[in-house]
Coordinates of C-alpha atoms in Angstrom, one line a residue:
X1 CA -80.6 5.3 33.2
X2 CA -83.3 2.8 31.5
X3 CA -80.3 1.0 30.0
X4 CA -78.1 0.4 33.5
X5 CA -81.5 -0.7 35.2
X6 CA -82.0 -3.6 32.3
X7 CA -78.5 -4.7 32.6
X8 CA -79.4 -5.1 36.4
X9 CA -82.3 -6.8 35.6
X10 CA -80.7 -9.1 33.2
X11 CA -78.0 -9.9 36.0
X12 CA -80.8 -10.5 38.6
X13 CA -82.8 -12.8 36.7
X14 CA -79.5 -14.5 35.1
X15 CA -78.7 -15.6 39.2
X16 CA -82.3 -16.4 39.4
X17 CA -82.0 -19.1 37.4
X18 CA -78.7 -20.0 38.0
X19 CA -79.1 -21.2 41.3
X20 CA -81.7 -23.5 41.0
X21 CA -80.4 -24.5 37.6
X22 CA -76.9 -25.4 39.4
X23 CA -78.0 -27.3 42.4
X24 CA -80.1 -29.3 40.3
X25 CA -77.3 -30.6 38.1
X26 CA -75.3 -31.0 41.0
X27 CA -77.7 -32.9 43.4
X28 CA -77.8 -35.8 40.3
X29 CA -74.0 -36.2 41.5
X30 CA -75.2 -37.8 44.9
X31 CA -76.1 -40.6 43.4
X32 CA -72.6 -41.0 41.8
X33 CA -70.0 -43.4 43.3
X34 CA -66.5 -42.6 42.0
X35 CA -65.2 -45.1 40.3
X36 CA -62.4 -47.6 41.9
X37 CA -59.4 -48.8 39.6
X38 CA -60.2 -51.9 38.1
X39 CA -57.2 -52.7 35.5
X40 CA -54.8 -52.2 39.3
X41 CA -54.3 -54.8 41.5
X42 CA -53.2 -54.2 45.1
X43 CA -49.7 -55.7 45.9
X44 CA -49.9 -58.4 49.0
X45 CA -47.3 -55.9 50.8
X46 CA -48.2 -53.9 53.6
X47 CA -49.5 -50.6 53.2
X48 CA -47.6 -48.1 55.8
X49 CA -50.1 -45.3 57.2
X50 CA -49.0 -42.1 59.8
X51 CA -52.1 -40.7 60.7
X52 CA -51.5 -36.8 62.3
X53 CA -53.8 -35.3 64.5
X54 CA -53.0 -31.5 65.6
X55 CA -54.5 -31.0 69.1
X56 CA -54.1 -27.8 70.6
X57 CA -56.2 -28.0 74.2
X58 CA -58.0 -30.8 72.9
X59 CA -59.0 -32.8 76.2
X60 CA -62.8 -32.8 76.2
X61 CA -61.9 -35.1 72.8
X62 CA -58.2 -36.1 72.0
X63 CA -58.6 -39.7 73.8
X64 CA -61.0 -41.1 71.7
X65 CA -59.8 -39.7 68.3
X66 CA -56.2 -41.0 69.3
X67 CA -58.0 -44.6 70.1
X68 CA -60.3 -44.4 67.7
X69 CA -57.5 -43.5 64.9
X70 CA -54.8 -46.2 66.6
X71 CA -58.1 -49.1 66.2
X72 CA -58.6 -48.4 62.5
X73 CA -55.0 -50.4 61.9
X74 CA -55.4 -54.0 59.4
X75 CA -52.8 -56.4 58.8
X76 CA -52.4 -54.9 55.3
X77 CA -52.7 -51.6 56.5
X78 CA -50.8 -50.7 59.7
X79 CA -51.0 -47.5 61.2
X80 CA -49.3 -45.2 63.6
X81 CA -50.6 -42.2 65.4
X82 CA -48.3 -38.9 65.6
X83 CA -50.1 -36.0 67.5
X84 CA -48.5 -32.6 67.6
X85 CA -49.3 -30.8 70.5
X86 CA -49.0 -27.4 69.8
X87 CA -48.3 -26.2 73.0
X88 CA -51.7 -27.2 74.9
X89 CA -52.3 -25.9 78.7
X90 CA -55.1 -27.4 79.5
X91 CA -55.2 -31.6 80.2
X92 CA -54.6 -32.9 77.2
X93 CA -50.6 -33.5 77.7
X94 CA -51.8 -35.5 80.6
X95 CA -54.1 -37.6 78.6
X96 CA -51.9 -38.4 76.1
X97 CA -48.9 -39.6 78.5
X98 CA -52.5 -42.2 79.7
X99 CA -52.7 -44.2 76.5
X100 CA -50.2 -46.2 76.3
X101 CA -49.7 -47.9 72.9
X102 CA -46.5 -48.6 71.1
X103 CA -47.4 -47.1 67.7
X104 CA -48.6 -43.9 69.4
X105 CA -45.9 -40.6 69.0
X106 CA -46.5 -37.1 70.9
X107 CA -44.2 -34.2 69.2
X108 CA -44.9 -31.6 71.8
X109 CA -44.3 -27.9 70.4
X110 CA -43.4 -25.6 72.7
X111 CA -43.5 -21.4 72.6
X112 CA -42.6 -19.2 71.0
X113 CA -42.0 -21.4 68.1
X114 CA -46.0 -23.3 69.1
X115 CA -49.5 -22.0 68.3
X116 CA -47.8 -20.3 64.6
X117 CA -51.0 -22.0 62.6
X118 CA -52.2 -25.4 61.8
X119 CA -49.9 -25.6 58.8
X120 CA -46.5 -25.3 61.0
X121 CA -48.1 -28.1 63.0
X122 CA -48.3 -30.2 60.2
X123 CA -45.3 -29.4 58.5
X124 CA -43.7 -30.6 61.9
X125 CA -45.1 -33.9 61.9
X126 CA -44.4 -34.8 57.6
X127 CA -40.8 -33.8 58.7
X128 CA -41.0 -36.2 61.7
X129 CA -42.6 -38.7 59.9
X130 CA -40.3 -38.3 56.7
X131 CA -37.1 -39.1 59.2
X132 CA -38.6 -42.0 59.7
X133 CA -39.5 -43.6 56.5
X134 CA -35.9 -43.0 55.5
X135 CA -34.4 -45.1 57.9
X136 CA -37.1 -47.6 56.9
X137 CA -36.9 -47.2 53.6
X138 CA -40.6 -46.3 52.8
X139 CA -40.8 -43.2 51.3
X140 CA -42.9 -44.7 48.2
X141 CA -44.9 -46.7 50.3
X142 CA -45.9 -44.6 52.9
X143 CA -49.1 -42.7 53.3
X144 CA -50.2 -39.5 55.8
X145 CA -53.6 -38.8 56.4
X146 CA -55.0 -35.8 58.4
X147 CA -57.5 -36.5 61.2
X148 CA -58.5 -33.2 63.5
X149 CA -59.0 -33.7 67.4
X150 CA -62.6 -34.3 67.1
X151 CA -62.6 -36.5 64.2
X152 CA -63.7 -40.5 64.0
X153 CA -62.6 -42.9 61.2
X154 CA -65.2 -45.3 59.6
X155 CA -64.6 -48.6 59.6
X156 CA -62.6 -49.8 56.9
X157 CA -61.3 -46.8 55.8
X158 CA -57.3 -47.3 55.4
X159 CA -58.5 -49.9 53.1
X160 CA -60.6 -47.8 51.1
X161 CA -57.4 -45.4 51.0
X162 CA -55.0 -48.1 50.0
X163 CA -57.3 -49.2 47.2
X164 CA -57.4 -46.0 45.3
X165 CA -53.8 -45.3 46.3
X166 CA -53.1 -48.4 44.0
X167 CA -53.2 -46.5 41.0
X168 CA -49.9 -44.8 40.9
X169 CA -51.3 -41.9 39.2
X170 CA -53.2 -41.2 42.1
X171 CA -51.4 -38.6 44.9
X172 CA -54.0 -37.5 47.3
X173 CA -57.4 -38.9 48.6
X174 CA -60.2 -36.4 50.0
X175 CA -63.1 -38.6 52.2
X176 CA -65.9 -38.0 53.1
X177 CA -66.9 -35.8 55.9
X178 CA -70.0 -36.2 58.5
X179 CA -71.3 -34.4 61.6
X180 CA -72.0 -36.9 65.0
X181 CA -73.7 -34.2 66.9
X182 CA -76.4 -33.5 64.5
X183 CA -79.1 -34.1 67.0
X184 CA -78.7 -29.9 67.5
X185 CA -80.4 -28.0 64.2
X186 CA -77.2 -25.8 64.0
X187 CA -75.1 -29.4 63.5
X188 CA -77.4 -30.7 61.7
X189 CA -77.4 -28.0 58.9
X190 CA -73.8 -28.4 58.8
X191 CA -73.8 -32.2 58.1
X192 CA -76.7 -31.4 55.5
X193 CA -74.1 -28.9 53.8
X194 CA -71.1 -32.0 54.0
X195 CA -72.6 -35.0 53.6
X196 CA -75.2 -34.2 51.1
X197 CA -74.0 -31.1 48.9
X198 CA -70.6 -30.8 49.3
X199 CA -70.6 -34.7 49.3
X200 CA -72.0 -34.1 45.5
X201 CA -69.9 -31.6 44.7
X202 CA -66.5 -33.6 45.2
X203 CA -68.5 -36.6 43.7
X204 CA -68.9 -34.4 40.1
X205 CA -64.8 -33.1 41.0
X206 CA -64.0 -36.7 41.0
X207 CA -64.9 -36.8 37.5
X208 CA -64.0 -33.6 36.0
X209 CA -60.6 -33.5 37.9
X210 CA -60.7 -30.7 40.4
X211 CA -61.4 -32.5 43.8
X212 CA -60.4 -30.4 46.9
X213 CA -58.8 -31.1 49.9
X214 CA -60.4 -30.5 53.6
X215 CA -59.0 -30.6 56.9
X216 CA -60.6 -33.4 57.7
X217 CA -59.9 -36.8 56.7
X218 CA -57.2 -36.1 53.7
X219 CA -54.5 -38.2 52.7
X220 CA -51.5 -38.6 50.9
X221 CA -48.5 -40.1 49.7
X222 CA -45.2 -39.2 51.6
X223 CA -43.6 -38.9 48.5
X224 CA -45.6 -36.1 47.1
X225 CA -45.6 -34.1 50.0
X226 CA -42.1 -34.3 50.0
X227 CA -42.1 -32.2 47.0
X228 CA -42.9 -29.8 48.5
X229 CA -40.1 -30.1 51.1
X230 CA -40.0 -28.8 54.2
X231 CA -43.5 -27.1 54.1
X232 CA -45.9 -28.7 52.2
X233 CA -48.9 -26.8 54.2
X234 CA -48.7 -22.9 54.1
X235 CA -49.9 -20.4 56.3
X236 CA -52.7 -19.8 54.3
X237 CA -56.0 -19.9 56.6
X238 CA -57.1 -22.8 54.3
X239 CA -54.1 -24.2 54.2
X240 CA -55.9 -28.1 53.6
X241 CA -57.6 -26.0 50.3
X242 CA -54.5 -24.5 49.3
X243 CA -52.1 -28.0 49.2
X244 CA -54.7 -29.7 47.1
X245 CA -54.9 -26.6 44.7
X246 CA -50.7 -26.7 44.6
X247 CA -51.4 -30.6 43.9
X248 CA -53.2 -29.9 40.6
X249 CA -51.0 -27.6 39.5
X250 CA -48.1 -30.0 40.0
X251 CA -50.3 -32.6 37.5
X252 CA -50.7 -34.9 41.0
X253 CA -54.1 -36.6 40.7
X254 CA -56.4 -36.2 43.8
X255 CA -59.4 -38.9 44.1
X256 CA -62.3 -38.3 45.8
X257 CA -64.4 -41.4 48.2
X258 CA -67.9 -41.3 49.8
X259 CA -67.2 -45.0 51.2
X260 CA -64.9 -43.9 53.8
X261 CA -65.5 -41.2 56.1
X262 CA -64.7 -38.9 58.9
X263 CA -67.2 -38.0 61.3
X264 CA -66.8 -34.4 63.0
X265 CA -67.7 -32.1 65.6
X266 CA -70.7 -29.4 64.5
X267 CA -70.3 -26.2 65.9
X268 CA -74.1 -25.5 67.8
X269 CA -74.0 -21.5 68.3
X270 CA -73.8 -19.0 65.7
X271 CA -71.2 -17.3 67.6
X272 CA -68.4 -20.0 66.6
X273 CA -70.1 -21.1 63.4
X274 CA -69.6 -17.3 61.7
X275 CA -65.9 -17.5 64.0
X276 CA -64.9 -20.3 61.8
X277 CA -66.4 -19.4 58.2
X278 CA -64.8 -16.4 58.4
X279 CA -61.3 -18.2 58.3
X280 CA -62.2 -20.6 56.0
X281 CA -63.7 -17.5 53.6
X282 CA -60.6 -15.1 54.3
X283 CA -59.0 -18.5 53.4
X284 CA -61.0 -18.9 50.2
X285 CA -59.8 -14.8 49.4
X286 CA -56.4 -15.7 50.1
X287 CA -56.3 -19.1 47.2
X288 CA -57.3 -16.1 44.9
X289 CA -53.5 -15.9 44.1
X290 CA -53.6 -19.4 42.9
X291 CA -55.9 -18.7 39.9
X292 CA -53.8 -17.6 37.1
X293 CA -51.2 -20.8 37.6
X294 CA -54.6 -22.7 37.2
X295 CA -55.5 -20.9 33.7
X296 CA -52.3 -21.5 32.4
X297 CA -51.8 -24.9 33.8
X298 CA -51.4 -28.1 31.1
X299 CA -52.6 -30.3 34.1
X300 CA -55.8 -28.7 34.4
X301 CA -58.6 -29.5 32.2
X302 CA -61.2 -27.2 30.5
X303 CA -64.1 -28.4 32.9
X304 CA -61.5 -28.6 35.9
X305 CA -60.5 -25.4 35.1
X306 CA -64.5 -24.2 35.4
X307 CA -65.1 -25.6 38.7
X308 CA -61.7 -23.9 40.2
X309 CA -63.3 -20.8 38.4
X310 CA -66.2 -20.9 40.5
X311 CA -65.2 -21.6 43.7
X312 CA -62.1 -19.1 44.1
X313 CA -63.9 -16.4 42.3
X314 CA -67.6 -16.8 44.5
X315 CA -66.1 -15.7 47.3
X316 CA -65.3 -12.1 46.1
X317 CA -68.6 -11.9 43.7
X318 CA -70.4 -12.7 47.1
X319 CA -70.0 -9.1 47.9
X320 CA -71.0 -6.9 45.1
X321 CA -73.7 -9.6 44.5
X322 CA -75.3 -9.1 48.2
X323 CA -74.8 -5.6 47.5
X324 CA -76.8 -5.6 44.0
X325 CA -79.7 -7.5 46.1
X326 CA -79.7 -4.8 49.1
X327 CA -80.0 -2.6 46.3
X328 CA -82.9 -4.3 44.7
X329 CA -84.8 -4.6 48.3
X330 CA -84.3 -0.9 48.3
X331 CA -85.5 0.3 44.9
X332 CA -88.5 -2.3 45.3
X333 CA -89.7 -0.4 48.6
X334 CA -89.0 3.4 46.6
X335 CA -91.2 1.3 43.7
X336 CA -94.2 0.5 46.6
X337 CA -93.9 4.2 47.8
X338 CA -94.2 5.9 44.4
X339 CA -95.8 3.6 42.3
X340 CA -93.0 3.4 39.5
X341 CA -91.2 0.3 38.3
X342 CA -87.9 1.8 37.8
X343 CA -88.2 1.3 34.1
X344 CA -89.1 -2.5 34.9
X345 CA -86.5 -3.2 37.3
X346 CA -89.2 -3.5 39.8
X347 CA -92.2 -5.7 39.7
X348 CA -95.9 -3.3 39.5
X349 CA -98.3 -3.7 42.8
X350 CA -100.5 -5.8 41.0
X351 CA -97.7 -8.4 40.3
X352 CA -96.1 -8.0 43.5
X353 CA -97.6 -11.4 45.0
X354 CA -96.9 -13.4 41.9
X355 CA -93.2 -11.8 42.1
X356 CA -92.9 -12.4 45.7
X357 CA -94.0 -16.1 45.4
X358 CA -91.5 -16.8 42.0
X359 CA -88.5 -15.1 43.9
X360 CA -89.4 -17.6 47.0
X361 CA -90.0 -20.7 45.3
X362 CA -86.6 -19.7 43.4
X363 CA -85.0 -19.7 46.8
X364 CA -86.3 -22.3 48.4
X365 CA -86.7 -25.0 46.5
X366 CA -83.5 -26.3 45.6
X367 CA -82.7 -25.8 49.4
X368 CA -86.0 -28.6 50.0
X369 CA -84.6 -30.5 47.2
X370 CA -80.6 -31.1 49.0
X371 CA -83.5 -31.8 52.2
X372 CA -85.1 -34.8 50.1
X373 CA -81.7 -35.7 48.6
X374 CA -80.3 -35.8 52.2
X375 CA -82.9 -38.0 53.5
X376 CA -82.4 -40.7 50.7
X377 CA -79.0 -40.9 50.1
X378 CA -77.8 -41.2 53.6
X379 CA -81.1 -42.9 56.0
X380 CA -80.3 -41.5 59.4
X381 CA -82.3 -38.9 59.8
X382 CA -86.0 -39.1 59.6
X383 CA -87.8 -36.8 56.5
X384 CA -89.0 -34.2 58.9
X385 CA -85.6 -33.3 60.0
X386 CA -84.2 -33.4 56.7
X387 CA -86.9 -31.3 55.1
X388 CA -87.0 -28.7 57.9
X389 CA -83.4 -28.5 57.4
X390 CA -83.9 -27.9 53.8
X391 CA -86.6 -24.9 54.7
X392 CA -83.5 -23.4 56.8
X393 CA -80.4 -23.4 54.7
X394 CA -80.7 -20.3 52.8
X395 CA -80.6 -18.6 56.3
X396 CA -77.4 -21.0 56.6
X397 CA -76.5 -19.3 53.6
X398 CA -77.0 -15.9 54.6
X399 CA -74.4 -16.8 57.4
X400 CA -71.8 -17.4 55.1
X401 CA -72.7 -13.9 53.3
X402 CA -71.8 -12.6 56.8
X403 CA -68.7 -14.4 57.2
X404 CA -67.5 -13.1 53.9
X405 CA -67.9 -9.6 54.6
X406 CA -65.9 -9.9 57.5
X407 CA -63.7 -12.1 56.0
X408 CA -62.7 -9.2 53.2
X409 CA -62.6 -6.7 55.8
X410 CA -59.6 -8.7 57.5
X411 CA -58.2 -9.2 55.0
X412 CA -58.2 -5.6 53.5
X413 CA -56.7 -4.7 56.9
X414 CA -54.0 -7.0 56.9
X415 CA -55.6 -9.3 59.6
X416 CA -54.6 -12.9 59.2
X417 CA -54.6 -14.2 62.5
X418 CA -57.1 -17.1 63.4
X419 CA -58.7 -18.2 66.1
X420 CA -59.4 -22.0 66.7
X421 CA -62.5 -23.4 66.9
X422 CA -63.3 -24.8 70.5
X423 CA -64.5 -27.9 71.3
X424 CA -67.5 -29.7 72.7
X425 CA -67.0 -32.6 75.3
X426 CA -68.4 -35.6 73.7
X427 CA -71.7 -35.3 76.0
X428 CA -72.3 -32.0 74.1
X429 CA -71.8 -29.8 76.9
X430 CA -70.1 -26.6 75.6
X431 CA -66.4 -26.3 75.9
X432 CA -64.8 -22.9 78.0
X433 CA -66.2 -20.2 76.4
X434 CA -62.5 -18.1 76.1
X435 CA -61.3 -18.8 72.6
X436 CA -57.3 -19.6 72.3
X437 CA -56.0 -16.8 69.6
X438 CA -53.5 -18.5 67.6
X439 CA -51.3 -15.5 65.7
X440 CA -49.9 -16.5 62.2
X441 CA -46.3 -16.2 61.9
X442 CA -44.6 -12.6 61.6
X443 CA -42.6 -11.8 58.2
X444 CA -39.2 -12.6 58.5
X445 CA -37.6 -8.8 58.2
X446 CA -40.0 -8.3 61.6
X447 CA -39.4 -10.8 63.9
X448 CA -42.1 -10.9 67.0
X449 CA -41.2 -13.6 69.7
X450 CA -44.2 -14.6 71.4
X451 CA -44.4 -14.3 75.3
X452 CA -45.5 -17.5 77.1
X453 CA -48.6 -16.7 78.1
X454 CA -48.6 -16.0 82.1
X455 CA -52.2 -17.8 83.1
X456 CA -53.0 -20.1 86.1
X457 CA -52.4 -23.7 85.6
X458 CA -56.0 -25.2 84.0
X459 CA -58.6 -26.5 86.5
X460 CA -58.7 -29.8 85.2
X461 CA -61.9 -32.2 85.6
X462 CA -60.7 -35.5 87.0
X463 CA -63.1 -37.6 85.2
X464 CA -61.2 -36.4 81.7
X465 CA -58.2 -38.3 82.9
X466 CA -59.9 -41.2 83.7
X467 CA -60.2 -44.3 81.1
X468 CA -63.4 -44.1 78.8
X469 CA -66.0 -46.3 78.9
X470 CA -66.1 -49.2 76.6
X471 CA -69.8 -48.1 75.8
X472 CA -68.7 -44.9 75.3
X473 CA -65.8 -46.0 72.5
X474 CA -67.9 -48.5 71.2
X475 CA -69.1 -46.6 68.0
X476 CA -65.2 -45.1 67.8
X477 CA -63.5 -49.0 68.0
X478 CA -65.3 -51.0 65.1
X479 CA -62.0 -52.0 63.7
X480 CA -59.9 -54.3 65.8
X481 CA -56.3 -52.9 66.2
X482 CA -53.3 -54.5 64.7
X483 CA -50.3 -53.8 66.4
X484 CA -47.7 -52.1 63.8
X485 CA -45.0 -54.3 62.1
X486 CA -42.2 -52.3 63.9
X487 CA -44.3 -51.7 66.9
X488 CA -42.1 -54.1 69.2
X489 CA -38.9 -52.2 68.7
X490 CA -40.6 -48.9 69.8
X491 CA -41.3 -47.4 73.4
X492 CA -44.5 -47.8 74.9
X493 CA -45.1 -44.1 74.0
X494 CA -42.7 -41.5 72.0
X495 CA -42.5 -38.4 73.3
X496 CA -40.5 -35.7 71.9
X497 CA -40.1 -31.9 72.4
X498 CA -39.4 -29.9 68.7

């Protein structure tokens, strides 16, 4: 009995130090830049870029992340704009057929074949978009970057893009991801978690070989995707995760950039926040499968190879972990009541307080620490904010233990259907509370048709429809736009029904 209480101990203290120990080495990485390609010299040819946007009743957003994706167009850079509309009922059809700009395409999806998962979306458009560069002739050229409804470009960023592309080694390019509506604590924790520690985290990937792809602001070379013709996204729930981890194995080199960006929508209720983590954790479960191609990979490095380690396998230690610390809670309070240590497991009443404050300070601190490193890496938020959102993230944390609980429970019980994440209008004002379940598609020996869905039509507010503000798209339009090389021989707008 002594003996199983010391190896608990042992494990206890061992993830004591580890965390601390770990977000220490990894908050150095913030002050990293990854390293652009000096010994490759951009050609003076035009760059081709197809940015897709998946909107699914996006219209409290989908104007300005159309304009603002259409404005961030150069001269050695052009851009077009495909958005697959997976079926949306409320305005956002409407809104698209309103901007009216050459390079802009509209695949509309319509049921039962619509609403089968973000990765059927996106499979829709490469296919679209791979049609196209044939006739052209730009397969090699060509690059397809992933911007969600709510997302907003920095300036400069197909540049950025194009200059790491220039190594030919290169396949994939992860930005960086922000929050806009961090003036709410919930958003504000979650640009603390993506633009300082998971910002530093991609940052040491970059170097070690392992960077990840997000939903958000990826991008790629048509010719890699179509390796993996005609699906290079999956149905897996992280399907963004899961391409970049099929990347690596395929030897494709994915770069990592913190001087381009994609600003996002922060959820601001806990309600939504666990909604979504639990995908992206049952998501995480699911890329489990990927691990032993990793091991045995030739492509992977030893260091790479630790990283992938890490984050595929934290997601099913979270449990038995959470459960070892319940467990420790409990025998501490048995300890209080009788007055044994559990042969040393526990800490004595006299060194309770000393305990107590070393388990706290082990806790906190390196959350106060990604606080500081917040506040002086990235300058817009004043020290106060960033500290107090420092004293808050392990509760952030705790959320995520949540959403992985859950998130093995689905997935023990077969459940992989996902609900998407609603939107907030750009004022902040919450979107309509009634999620939109989006089922993943049924095996092929079953097949399930979906029924259209028999609802009113949507009560549409006028003042959606209406053009925005040039105040209002003033942070979203930094870049002029460049009309498209081939714009001319285009429509005003293509709209087409797959």
């Amino acid at each position: 009995m002594e003996t199983s209480l010391s190896v608990i101990a042992t494990i206890m203290v061992g993830v004591l130090i580890w965390w601390p120990l770990q977000n220490l080495v990894l908050a150095v990485f913030a002050w990293r830049s990854p390293q652009r390609p000096r010994s490759v010299r951009r050609t003076p040819d035009p760059v081709p870029f197809w940015i897709v946007i998946p909107a699914l009743n996006e219209e409290r957003v989908i104007a300005n992340t159309v304009r603002n994706a259409l404005a961030t167009g150069t001269r050695y850079t052009p851009v077009r704009v495909v958005v697959v509309d997976d079926a949306s009922d409320d305005a956002t059809p409407r809104i698209l057929a309103g901007i009216r700009d050459p390079r802009l395409h509209v695949l509309r999806r319509e049921l039962p074949m619509a609403r089968q998962g973000k990765g059927e979306g996106l499979n829709t458009a490469y296919r679209y978009i791979l049609e196209i560069a044939r006739r052209e002739g730009t397969i090699e050229q060509t690059i397809v970057g992933i911007v969600d409804g709510d997302g907003r470009c920095s300036e400069g960023m197909l540049d950025e893009i194009a200059e790491l592309m220039a190594e030919k080694s290169v396949g994939a390019v992860q930005c960086r991801v922000r929050i806009h509506n961090r003036h709410k604590t919930l958003a504000l924790l979650q640009d603390l978690e993506f633009g300082a520690i998971a910002d530093s985290a991609q940052s040491l990937r970059d170097l070690v070989g392992s960077v990840g792809l997000g939903g958000n602001g990826q991008f790629t070379r048509l010719s890699v995707l179509a390796r993996f013709h005609p699906g290079p996204w999956s149905a897996c729930l992280v399907e963004d995760l899961e391409l970049g981890l099929r990347l690596h194995l395929d030897g494709i080199r994915v770069r990592y950039t913190k001087s381009a960006w994609v600003t996002q929508q922060g959820l601001t209720d806990v309600k939504r926040l666990l909604r979504q983590r639990t995908r992206w954790a049952q998501g995480n479960l699911q890329c489990f499968r990927h691990l032993r191609g990793l091991t045995t990979s030739r492509f992977v490095s030893g260091v790479g190879l630790t990283d992938f380690l890490i984050y595929l396998l934290s997601p099913w230690l979270t449990v038995p972990m959470s459960l070892l610390l319940v467990g420790l809670v409990a025998a501490s309070a048995v300890a209080l009541a009788t007055g044994s240590t559990l042969g040393g497991l526990v800490a004595t009443v006299d060194t309770l307080p000393t305990s107590a404050a070393m388990l706290v300070g082990l806790a906190m601190l390196p959350s106060l620490l990604w606080g500081l490193v917040y506040w002086i890496r990235l300058r817009d938020e004043n020290i106060f904010r960033c500290l107090f959102a420092g004293l808050l993230y392990p509760w952030f944390l705790a959320l995520g233990i949540i959403a992985t609980w859950r998130a093995l429970f689905r997935l023990l019980s077969g459940r992989n259907g996902w609900a998407k994440t609603e939107r907030l209008a750009e004022d902040g004002q919450a979107a309509p509370p009634t999620p939109m379940p989006v089922p993943m598609p049924a095996p092929a020996s079953v097949p399930l048709p979906l029924p259209r869905p028999i609802t009113p039509p949507a009560t549409v507010d006028p003042s959606v429809t209406q053009p925005i503000p040039s105040e209002v798209l003033a942070a979203a339009e930094r870049t002029r736009p460049v009309p498209h090389p081939l714009a001319e021989a285009e429509p005003t707008q293509r709209l087409e029904r797959v």
